[in-house]
PDB file of C-alpha atoms in Angstrom:
ATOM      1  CA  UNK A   1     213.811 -47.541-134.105  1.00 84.00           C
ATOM      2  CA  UNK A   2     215.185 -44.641-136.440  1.00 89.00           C
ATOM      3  CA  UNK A   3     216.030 -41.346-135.384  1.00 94.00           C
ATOM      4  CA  UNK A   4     216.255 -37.985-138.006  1.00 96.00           C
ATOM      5  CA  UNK A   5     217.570 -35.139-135.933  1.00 97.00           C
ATOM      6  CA  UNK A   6     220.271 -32.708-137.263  1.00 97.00           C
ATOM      7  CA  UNK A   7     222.051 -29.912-135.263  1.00 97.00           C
ATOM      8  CA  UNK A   8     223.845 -27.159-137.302  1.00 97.00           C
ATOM      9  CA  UNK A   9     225.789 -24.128-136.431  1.00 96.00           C
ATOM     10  CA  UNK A  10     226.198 -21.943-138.929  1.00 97.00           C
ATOM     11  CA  UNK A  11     226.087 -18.446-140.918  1.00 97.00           C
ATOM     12  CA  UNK A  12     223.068 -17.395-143.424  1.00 98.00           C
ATOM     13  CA  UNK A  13     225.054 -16.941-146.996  1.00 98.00           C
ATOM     14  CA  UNK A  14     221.901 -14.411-147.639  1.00 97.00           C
ATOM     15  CA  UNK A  15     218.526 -12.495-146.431  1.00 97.00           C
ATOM     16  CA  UNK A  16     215.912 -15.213-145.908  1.00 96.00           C
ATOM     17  CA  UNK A  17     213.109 -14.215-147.755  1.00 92.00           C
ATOM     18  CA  UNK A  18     209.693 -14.967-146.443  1.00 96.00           C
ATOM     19  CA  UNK A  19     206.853 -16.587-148.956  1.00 97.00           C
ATOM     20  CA  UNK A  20     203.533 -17.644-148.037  1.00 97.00           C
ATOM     21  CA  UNK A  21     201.853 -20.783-149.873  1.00 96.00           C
ATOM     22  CA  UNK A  22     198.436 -20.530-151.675  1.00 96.00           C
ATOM     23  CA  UNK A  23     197.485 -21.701-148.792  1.00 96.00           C
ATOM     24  CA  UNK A  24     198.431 -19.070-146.342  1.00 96.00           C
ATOM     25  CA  UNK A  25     200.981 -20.734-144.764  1.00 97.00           C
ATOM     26  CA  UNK A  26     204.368 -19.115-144.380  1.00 98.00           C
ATOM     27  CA  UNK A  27     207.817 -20.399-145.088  1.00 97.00           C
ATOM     28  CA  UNK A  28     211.455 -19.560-145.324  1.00 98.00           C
ATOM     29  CA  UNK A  29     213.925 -20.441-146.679  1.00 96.00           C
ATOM     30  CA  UNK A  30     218.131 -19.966-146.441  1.00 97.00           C
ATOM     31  CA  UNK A  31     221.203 -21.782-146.664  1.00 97.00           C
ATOM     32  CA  UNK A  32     223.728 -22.151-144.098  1.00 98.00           C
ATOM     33  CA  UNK A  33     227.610 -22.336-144.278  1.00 97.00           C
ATOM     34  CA  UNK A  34     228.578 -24.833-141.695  1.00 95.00           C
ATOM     35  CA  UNK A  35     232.485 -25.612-141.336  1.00 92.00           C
ATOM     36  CA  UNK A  36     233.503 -28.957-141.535  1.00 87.00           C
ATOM     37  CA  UNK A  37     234.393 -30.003-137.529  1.00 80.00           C
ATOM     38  CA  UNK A  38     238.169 -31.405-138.511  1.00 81.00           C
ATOM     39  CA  UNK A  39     238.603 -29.002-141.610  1.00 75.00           C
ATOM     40  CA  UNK A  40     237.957 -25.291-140.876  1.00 74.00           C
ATOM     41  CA  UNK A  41     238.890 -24.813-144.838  1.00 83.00           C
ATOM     42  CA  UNK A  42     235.734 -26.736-145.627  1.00 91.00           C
ATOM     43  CA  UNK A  43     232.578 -25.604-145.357  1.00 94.00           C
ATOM     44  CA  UNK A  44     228.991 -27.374-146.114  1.00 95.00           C
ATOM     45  CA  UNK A  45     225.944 -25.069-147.817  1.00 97.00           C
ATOM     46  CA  UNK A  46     223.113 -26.489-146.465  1.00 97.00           C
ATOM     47  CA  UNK A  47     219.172 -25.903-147.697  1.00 97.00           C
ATOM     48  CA  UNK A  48     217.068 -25.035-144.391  1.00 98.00           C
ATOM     49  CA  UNK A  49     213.481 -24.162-144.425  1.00 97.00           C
ATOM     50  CA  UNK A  50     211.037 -23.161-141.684  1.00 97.00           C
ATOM     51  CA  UNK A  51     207.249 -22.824-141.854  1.00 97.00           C
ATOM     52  CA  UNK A  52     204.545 -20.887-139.628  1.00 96.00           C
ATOM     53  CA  UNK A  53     205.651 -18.868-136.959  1.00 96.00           C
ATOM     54  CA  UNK A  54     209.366 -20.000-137.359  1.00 96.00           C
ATOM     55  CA  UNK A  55     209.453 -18.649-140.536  1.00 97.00           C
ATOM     56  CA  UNK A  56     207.905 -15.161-139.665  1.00 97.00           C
ATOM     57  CA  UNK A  57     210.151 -14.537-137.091  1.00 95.00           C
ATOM     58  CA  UNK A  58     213.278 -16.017-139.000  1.00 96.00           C
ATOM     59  CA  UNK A  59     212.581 -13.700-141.547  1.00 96.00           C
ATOM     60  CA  UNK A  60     212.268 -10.103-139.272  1.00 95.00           C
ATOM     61  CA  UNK A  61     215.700 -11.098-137.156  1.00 94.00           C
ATOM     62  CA  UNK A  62     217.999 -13.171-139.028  1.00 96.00           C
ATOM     63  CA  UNK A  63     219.980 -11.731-142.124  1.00 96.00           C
ATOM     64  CA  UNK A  64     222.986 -12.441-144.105  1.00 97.00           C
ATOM     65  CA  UNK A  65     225.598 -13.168-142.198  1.00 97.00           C
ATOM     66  CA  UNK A  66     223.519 -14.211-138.698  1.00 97.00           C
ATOM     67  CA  UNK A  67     225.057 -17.183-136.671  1.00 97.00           C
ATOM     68  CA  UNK A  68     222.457 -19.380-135.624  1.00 97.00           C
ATOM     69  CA  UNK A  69     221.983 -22.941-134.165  1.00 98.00           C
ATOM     70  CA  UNK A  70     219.592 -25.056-135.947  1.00 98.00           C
ATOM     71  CA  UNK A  71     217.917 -28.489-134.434  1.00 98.00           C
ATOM     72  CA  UNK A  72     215.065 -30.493-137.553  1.00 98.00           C
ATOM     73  CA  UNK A  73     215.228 -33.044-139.286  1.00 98.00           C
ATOM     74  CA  UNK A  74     216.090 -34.216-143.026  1.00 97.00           C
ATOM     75  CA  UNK A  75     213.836 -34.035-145.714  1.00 96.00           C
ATOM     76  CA  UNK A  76     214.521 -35.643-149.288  1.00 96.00           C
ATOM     77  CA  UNK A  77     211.313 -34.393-151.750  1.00 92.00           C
ATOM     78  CA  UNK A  78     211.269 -34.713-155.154  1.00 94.00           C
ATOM     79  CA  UNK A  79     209.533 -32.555-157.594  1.00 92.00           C
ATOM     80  CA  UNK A  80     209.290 -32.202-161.553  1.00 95.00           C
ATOM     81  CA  UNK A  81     211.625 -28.981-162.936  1.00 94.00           C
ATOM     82  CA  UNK A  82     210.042 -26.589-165.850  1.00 94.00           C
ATOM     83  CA  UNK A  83     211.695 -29.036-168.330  1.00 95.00           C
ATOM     84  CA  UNK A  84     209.777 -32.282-167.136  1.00 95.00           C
ATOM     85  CA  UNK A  85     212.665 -33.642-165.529  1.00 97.00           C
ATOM     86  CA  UNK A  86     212.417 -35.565-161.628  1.00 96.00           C
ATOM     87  CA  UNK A  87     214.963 -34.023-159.105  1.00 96.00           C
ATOM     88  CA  UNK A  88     215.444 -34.612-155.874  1.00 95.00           C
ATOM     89  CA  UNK A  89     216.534 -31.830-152.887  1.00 93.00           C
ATOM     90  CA  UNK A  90     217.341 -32.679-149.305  1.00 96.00           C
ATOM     91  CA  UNK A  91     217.148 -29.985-146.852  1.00 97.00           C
ATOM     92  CA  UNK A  92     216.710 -29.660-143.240  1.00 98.00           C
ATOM     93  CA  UNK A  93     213.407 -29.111-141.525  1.00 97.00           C
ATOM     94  CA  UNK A  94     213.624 -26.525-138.705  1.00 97.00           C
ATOM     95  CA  UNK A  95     212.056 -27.569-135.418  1.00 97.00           C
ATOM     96  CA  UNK A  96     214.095 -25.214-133.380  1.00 96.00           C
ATOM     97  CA  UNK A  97     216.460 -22.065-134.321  1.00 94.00           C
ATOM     98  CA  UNK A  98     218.380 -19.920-131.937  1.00 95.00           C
ATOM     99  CA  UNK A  99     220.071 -16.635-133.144  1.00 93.00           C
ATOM    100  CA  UNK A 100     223.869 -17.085-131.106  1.00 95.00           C
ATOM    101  CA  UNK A 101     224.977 -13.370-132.084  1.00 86.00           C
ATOM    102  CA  UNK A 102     224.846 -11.020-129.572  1.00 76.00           C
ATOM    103  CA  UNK A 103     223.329  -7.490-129.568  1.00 65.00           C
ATOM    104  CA  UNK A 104     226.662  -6.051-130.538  1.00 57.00           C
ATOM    105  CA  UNK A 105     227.170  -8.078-133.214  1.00 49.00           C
ATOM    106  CA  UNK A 106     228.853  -5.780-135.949  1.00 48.00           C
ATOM    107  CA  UNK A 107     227.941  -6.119-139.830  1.00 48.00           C
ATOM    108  CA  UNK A 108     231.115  -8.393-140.217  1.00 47.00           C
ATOM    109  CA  UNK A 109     229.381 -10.575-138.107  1.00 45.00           C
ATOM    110  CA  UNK A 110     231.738 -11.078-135.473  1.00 43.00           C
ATOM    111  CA  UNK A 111     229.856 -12.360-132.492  1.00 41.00           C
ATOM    112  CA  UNK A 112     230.757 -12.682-128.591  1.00 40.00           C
ATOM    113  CA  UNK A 113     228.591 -16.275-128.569  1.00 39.00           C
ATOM    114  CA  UNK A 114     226.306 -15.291-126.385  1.00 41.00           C
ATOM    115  CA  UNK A 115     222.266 -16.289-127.131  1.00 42.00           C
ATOM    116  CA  UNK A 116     219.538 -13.452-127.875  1.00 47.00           C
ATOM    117  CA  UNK A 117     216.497 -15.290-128.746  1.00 52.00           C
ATOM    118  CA  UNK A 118     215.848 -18.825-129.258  1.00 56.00           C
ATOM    119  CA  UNK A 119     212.516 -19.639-131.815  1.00 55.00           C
ATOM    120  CA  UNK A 120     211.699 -23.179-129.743  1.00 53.00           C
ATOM    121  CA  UNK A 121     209.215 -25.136-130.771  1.00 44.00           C
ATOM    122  CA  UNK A 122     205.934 -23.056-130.404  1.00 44.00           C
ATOM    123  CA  UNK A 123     203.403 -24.661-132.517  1.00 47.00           C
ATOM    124  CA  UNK A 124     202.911 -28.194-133.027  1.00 44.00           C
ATOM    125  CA  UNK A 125     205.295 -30.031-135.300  1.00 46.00           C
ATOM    126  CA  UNK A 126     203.915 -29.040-138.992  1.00 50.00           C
ATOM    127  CA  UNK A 127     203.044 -31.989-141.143  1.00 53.00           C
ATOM    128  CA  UNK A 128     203.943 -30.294-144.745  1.00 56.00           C
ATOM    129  CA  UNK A 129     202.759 -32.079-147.451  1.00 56.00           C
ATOM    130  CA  UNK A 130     204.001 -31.419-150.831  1.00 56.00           C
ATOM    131  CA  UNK A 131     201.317 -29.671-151.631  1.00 59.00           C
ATOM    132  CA  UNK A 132     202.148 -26.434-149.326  1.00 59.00           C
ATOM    133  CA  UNK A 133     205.652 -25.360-151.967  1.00 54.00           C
ATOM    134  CA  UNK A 134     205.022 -23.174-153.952  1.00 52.00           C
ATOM    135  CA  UNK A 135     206.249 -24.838-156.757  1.00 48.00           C
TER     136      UNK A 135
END
C-alpha cells in the first residue's frame, strides 16, 4: 500500500494569481513558507497549486502574507523549458485549504489562530493531466 498525503502550515510569499487553461479550467498557483518544526530559522518554499473551484476561491481570499493549512498530495511532472531542456518540478496538489487568520488579521499578518473558512473538498478529486498547464 502507498500513501501521498502532505499537511502544510504556512504563509503565501505572494498574491496567487488565478489562470485558466485552454481548456477552461482554472488553477492557482503560490508558494508557501513553512518553518522547519525543530528550526524556526529555517523555512521551506514550497510550490502549491489548486484547480477548479479551489483555485477560484483561493484566489478572491487568500493574499500575500495569508496563513493557511494545506492537506494534497505530491506531484513530480516534468516538462521541456524554452531551451529544449527536460526539468522536473514537485509541488503539492491541494485537496483541501483552510484560511487560519482571523477576521482581524492586520496587514502584518499577525493572526489570533482561529479558522474563517475552510475550501474542503467540494468537487471530485481532479485527475489533471499534463495537458491542462498552460505551458
Amino acid at each position: 500500500m502507498s500513501v501521498n498525503m502532505v499537511v502544510l502550515t504556512g504563509r503565501l510569499t505572494a498574491d496567487p494569481e488565478l489562470k485558466y487553461t485552454q481548456t477552461g479550467k482554472a488553477l492557482v498557483r503560490f508558494a508557501l513558507a513553512v518553518n522547519r518544526r525543530y528550526n524556526r530559522d529555517e523555512t521551506d518554499f514550497i510550490n502549491v497549486t489548486a484547480w477548479d473551484k479551489k483555485a477560484e476561491l483561493a484566489s478572491q481570499y487568500l493574499h500575500k502574507g495569508s496563513l493557511i493549512a494545506v492537506t494534497g498530495s505530491i506531484r513530480v511532472r516534468s516538462y521541456d523549458d524554452s531551451e529544449g531542456i527536460r526539468r522536473k518540478s514537485t509541488e503539492v496538489l491541494v485537496e483541501n485549504l483552510e484560511f487560519l487568520d482571523s477576521k482581524k488579521s492586520d496587514s502584518s499578518g499577525s493572526s489570533s489562530g482561529e479558522s474563517n473558512l475552510s475550501i474542503a473538498e467540494t468537487e471530485n478529486k481532479s485527475n489533471v493531466s499534463d495537458d491542462d498547464f498552460p505551458f
